[in-house]
Amino acid sequence: MTPTHFLLTIVSGVTGTITMTAVMYLYAKLSRKDTKVVHILGSMITGTTNKNEEGKGKKLTAGSLGHLGVGLLFALMYFLFWNWGVFEVSWIDSFWVGAISGTIAIIVWRLYFALHLHPPKISFVHYFIALFIAHIVFGITTVNIFRLITDSPEFWYQLNKKVSEGASAMLLV
């Protein structure tokens, strides 16, 4: 990974995470259910599940940093999958990678809720629906932001293919 690719992956991951968070908050507004991922994660990290103002800044900071960190990890995993040729930087593949990420996120969150000493009292059905939709948006945003700001990236699998094709062509001559 070149420094440029790393920076572009970070930018696309941050953009995807912000967009995903907005979708979770929009879902909360429309459904009137608590799906505010930063607040929920922050309260679970800090152990302050109360609804009052006490520790609000600490919860928001912990939740924001935690969510952003996980978003960047997902974006870096996407970059690795591109490099391994698992999927392409395209609209359809970005949808599927978002859906797969959403499924993984639901499993991880379900485990986190089950293992946490004092999980928040939320509607899991609504939270997981919002989480799945938001991850599809995350995948589409992250992959396509990378595609838009990258000037025709050449990934390892493409370079290896070119080398193989070049070697094959030389043998045929």
CSV table of C-alpha atoms in Angstrom, one decimal:
chain,number,residue,atom,x,y,z
A,1,MET,CA,0.0,0.0,0.0
A,2,THR,CA,1.5,3.3,-1.0
A,3,PRO,CA,1.1,6.4,1.2
A,4,THR,CA,-1.3,7.8,-1.3
A,5,HIS,CA,-3.5,4.7,-1.3
A,6,PHE,CA,-3.4,4.7,2.5
A,7,LEU,CA,-4.5,8.4,2.6
A,8,LEU,CA,-7.2,7.8,0.0
A,9,THR,CA,-8.5,4.8,2.0
A,10,ILE,CA,-8.6,6.9,5.2
A,11,VAL,CA,-10.5,9.7,3.4
A,12,SER,CA,-13.0,7.3,1.9
A,13,GLY,CA,-13.4,5.5,5.2
A,14,VAL,CA,-14.0,8.7,7.2
A,15,THR,CA,-16.5,9.8,4.6
A,16,GLY,CA,-18.3,6.4,4.7
A,17,THR,CA,-18.4,6.4,8.5
A,18,ILE,CA,-19.9,9.9,8.6
A,19,THR,CA,-22.5,9.0,6.0
A,20,MET,CA,-23.3,5.7,7.8
A,21,THR,CA,-23.7,7.6,11.1
A,22,ALA,CA,-26.1,10.1,9.4
A,23,VAL,CA,-28.2,7.2,8.1
A,24,MET,CA,-28.4,5.7,11.7
A,25,TYR,CA,-29.5,9.0,13.1
A,26,LEU,CA,-32.0,9.6,10.3
A,27,TYR,CA,-33.4,6.1,11.0
A,28,ALA,CA,-33.7,7.1,14.6
A,29,LYS,CA,-35.5,10.3,13.8
A,30,LEU,CA,-38.0,8.5,11.4
A,31,SER,CA,-38.6,5.4,13.4
A,32,ARG,CA,-38.5,7.2,16.8
A,33,LYS,CA,-36.3,4.3,18.0
A,34,ASP,CA,-32.8,4.6,19.5
A,35,THR,CA,-30.4,3.7,16.7
A,36,LYS,CA,-27.9,6.5,17.4
A,37,VAL,CA,-24.8,4.4,17.1
A,38,VAL,CA,-22.3,6.9,18.5
A,39,HIS,CA,-24.4,7.4,21.6
A,40,ILE,CA,-25.0,3.7,22.1
A,41,LEU,CA,-21.4,2.7,21.6
A,42,GLY,CA,-20.2,5.5,23.8
A,43,SER,CA,-22.5,4.5,26.6
A,44,MET,CA,-21.4,0.9,26.4
A,45,ILE,CA,-17.7,1.8,26.2
A,46,THR,CA,-17.8,4.2,29.2
A,47,GLY,CA,-20.4,2.2,31.2
A,48,THR,CA,-22.7,5.2,31.5
A,49,THR,CA,-26.1,4.0,30.2
A,50,ASN,CA,-28.1,6.8,31.9
A,51,LYS,CA,-30.0,9.3,29.8
A,52,ASN,CA,-29.0,12.4,31.8
A,53,GLU,CA,-26.2,14.8,30.9
A,54,GLU,CA,-23.7,13.3,33.2
A,55,GLY,CA,-20.7,12.1,31.2
A,56,LYS,CA,-22.3,13.1,27.9
A,57,GLY,CA,-19.0,14.5,26.4
A,58,LYS,CA,-17.1,11.4,27.5
A,59,LYS,CA,-19.7,9.1,25.9
A,60,LEU,CA,-19.8,11.1,22.7
A,61,THR,CA,-16.0,11.2,22.4
A,62,ALA,CA,-15.6,7.4,23.2
A,63,GLY,CA,-18.5,6.5,20.8
A,64,SER,CA,-17.2,8.8,18.0
A,65,LEU,CA,-13.6,7.5,18.3
A,66,GLY,CA,-14.7,3.9,18.5
A,67,HIS,CA,-17.1,4.1,15.6
A,68,LEU,CA,-14.6,6.0,13.4
A,69,GLY,CA,-11.8,3.5,14.3
A,70,VAL,CA,-14.0,0.6,13.3
A,71,GLY,CA,-15.0,2.4,10.1
A,72,LEU,CA,-11.4,2.9,9.2
A,73,LEU,CA,-10.7,-0.8,9.8
A,74,PHE,CA,-13.5,-1.7,7.5
A,75,ALA,CA,-12.1,0.7,4.8
A,76,LEU,CA,-8.7,-0.8,5.1
A,77,MET,CA,-10.1,-4.3,4.8
A,78,TYR,CA,-11.9,-3.2,1.7
A,79,PHE,CA,-8.6,-2.0,0.3
A,80,LEU,CA,-7.0,-5.3,1.0
A,81,PHE,CA,-9.9,-7.2,-0.7
A,82,TRP,CA,-9.5,-4.9,-3.8
A,83,ASN,CA,-5.8,-5.8,-3.8
A,84,TRP,CA,-6.5,-9.5,-3.5
A,85,GLY,CA,-9.0,-9.2,-6.4
A,86,VAL,CA,-11.9,-10.4,-4.2
A,87,PHE,CA,-14.1,-7.6,-5.5
A,88,GLU,CA,-13.8,-4.6,-7.8
A,89,VAL,CA,-14.1,-0.9,-7.1
A,90,SER,CA,-17.6,-0.7,-8.6
A,91,TRP,CA,-21.2,0.2,-7.7
A,92,ILE,CA,-22.5,-3.4,-7.6
A,93,ASP,CA,-19.6,-4.8,-5.6
A,94,SER,CA,-19.8,-1.8,-3.2
A,95,PHE,CA,-23.4,-2.8,-2.5
A,96,TRP,CA,-22.5,-6.4,-1.8
A,97,VAL,CA,-19.5,-5.5,0.3
A,98,GLY,CA,-21.7,-3.2,2.4
A,99,ALA,CA,-24.3,-6.0,2.8
A,100,ILE,CA,-21.6,-8.4,3.9
A,101,SER,CA,-20.2,-5.8,6.3
A,102,GLY,CA,-23.7,-5.1,7.7
A,103,THR,CA,-24.2,-8.8,8.4
A,104,ILE,CA,-20.8,-9.0,10.2
A,105,ALA,CA,-21.7,-5.8,12.1
A,106,ILE,CA,-25.0,-7.3,13.3
A,107,ILE,CA,-23.2,-10.5,14.5
A,108,VAL,CA,-20.6,-8.4,16.4
A,109,TRP,CA,-23.1,-6.0,17.9
A,110,ARG,CA,-25.3,-8.9,19.0
A,111,LEU,CA,-22.4,-10.5,20.8
A,112,TYR,CA,-21.4,-7.2,22.3
A,113,PHE,CA,-24.9,-6.6,23.6
A,114,ALA,CA,-25.0,-10.2,25.0
A,115,LEU,CA,-21.6,-9.9,26.7
A,116,HIS,CA,-22.0,-6.4,28.1
A,117,LEU,CA,-22.9,-6.1,31.8
A,118,HIS,CA,-25.4,-3.3,31.3
A,119,PRO,CA,-26.4,-3.0,27.6
A,120,PRO,CA,-28.7,-0.2,26.7
A,121,LYS,CA,-32.4,-1.0,26.4
A,122,ILE,CA,-33.1,-0.5,22.7
A,123,SER,CA,-35.2,-2.3,20.1
A,124,PHE,CA,-32.7,-4.8,18.6
A,125,VAL,CA,-34.9,-5.3,15.5
A,126,HIS,CA,-34.8,-1.6,14.6
A,127,TYR,CA,-31.2,-1.2,15.6
A,128,PHE,CA,-30.1,-4.1,13.4
A,129,ILE,CA,-32.3,-3.0,10.4
A,130,ALA,CA,-30.7,0.5,10.7
A,131,LEU,CA,-27.3,-1.1,11.0
A,132,PHE,CA,-27.7,-3.2,7.9
A,133,ILE,CA,-29.0,-0.4,5.8
A,134,ALA,CA,-26.3,2.0,7.1
A,135,HIS,CA,-23.6,-0.5,6.2
A,136,ILE,CA,-24.8,-0.8,2.7
A,137,VAL,CA,-24.6,3.0,2.5
A,138,PHE,CA,-21.1,2.8,4.1
A,139,GLY,CA,-19.9,0.3,1.5
A,140,ILE,CA,-21.3,2.2,-1.4
A,141,THR,CA,-19.9,5.5,-0.1
A,142,THR,CA,-16.5,4.2,0.9
A,143,VAL,CA,-15.9,2.3,-2.3
A,144,ASN,CA,-17.1,5.0,-4.6
A,145,ILE,CA,-15.4,7.9,-2.8
A,146,PHE,CA,-12.2,5.9,-3.2
A,147,ARG,CA,-13.0,5.3,-6.9
A,148,LEU,CA,-13.8,9.0,-7.5
A,149,ILE,CA,-10.7,10.4,-5.9
A,150,THR,CA,-8.3,7.7,-7.2
A,151,ASP,CA,-7.0,8.2,-10.7
A,152,SER,CA,-7.3,4.6,-12.0
A,153,PRO,CA,-5.6,2.7,-9.2
A,154,GLU,CA,-3.5,-0.3,-10.1
A,155,PHE,CA,-3.8,-3.0,-7.4
A,156,TRP,CA,-1.5,-5.9,-6.8
A,157,TYR,CA,-3.7,-8.4,-8.4
A,158,GLN,CA,-3.9,-6.3,-11.6
A,159,LEU,CA,-0.1,-5.8,-11.6
A,160,ASN,CA,0.5,-9.5,-11.2
A,161,LYS,CA,-2.0,-10.2,-14.0
A,162,LYS,CA,-0.1,-7.8,-16.3
A,163,VAL,CA,3.2,-9.4,-15.4
A,164,SER,CA,1.8,-12.9,-16.1
A,165,GLU,CA,0.3,-11.7,-19.4
A,166,GLY,CA,3.6,-10.1,-20.4
A,167,ALA,CA,5.6,-13.2,-19.5
A,168,SER,CA,3.1,-15.4,-21.5
A,169,ALA,CA,3.4,-13.1,-24.5
A,170,MET,CA,7.2,-13.2,-24.4
A,171,LEU,CA,7.1,-17.0,-24.3
A,172,LEU,CA,4.8,-17.1,-27.4
A,173,VAL,CA,7.2,-15.0,-29.4
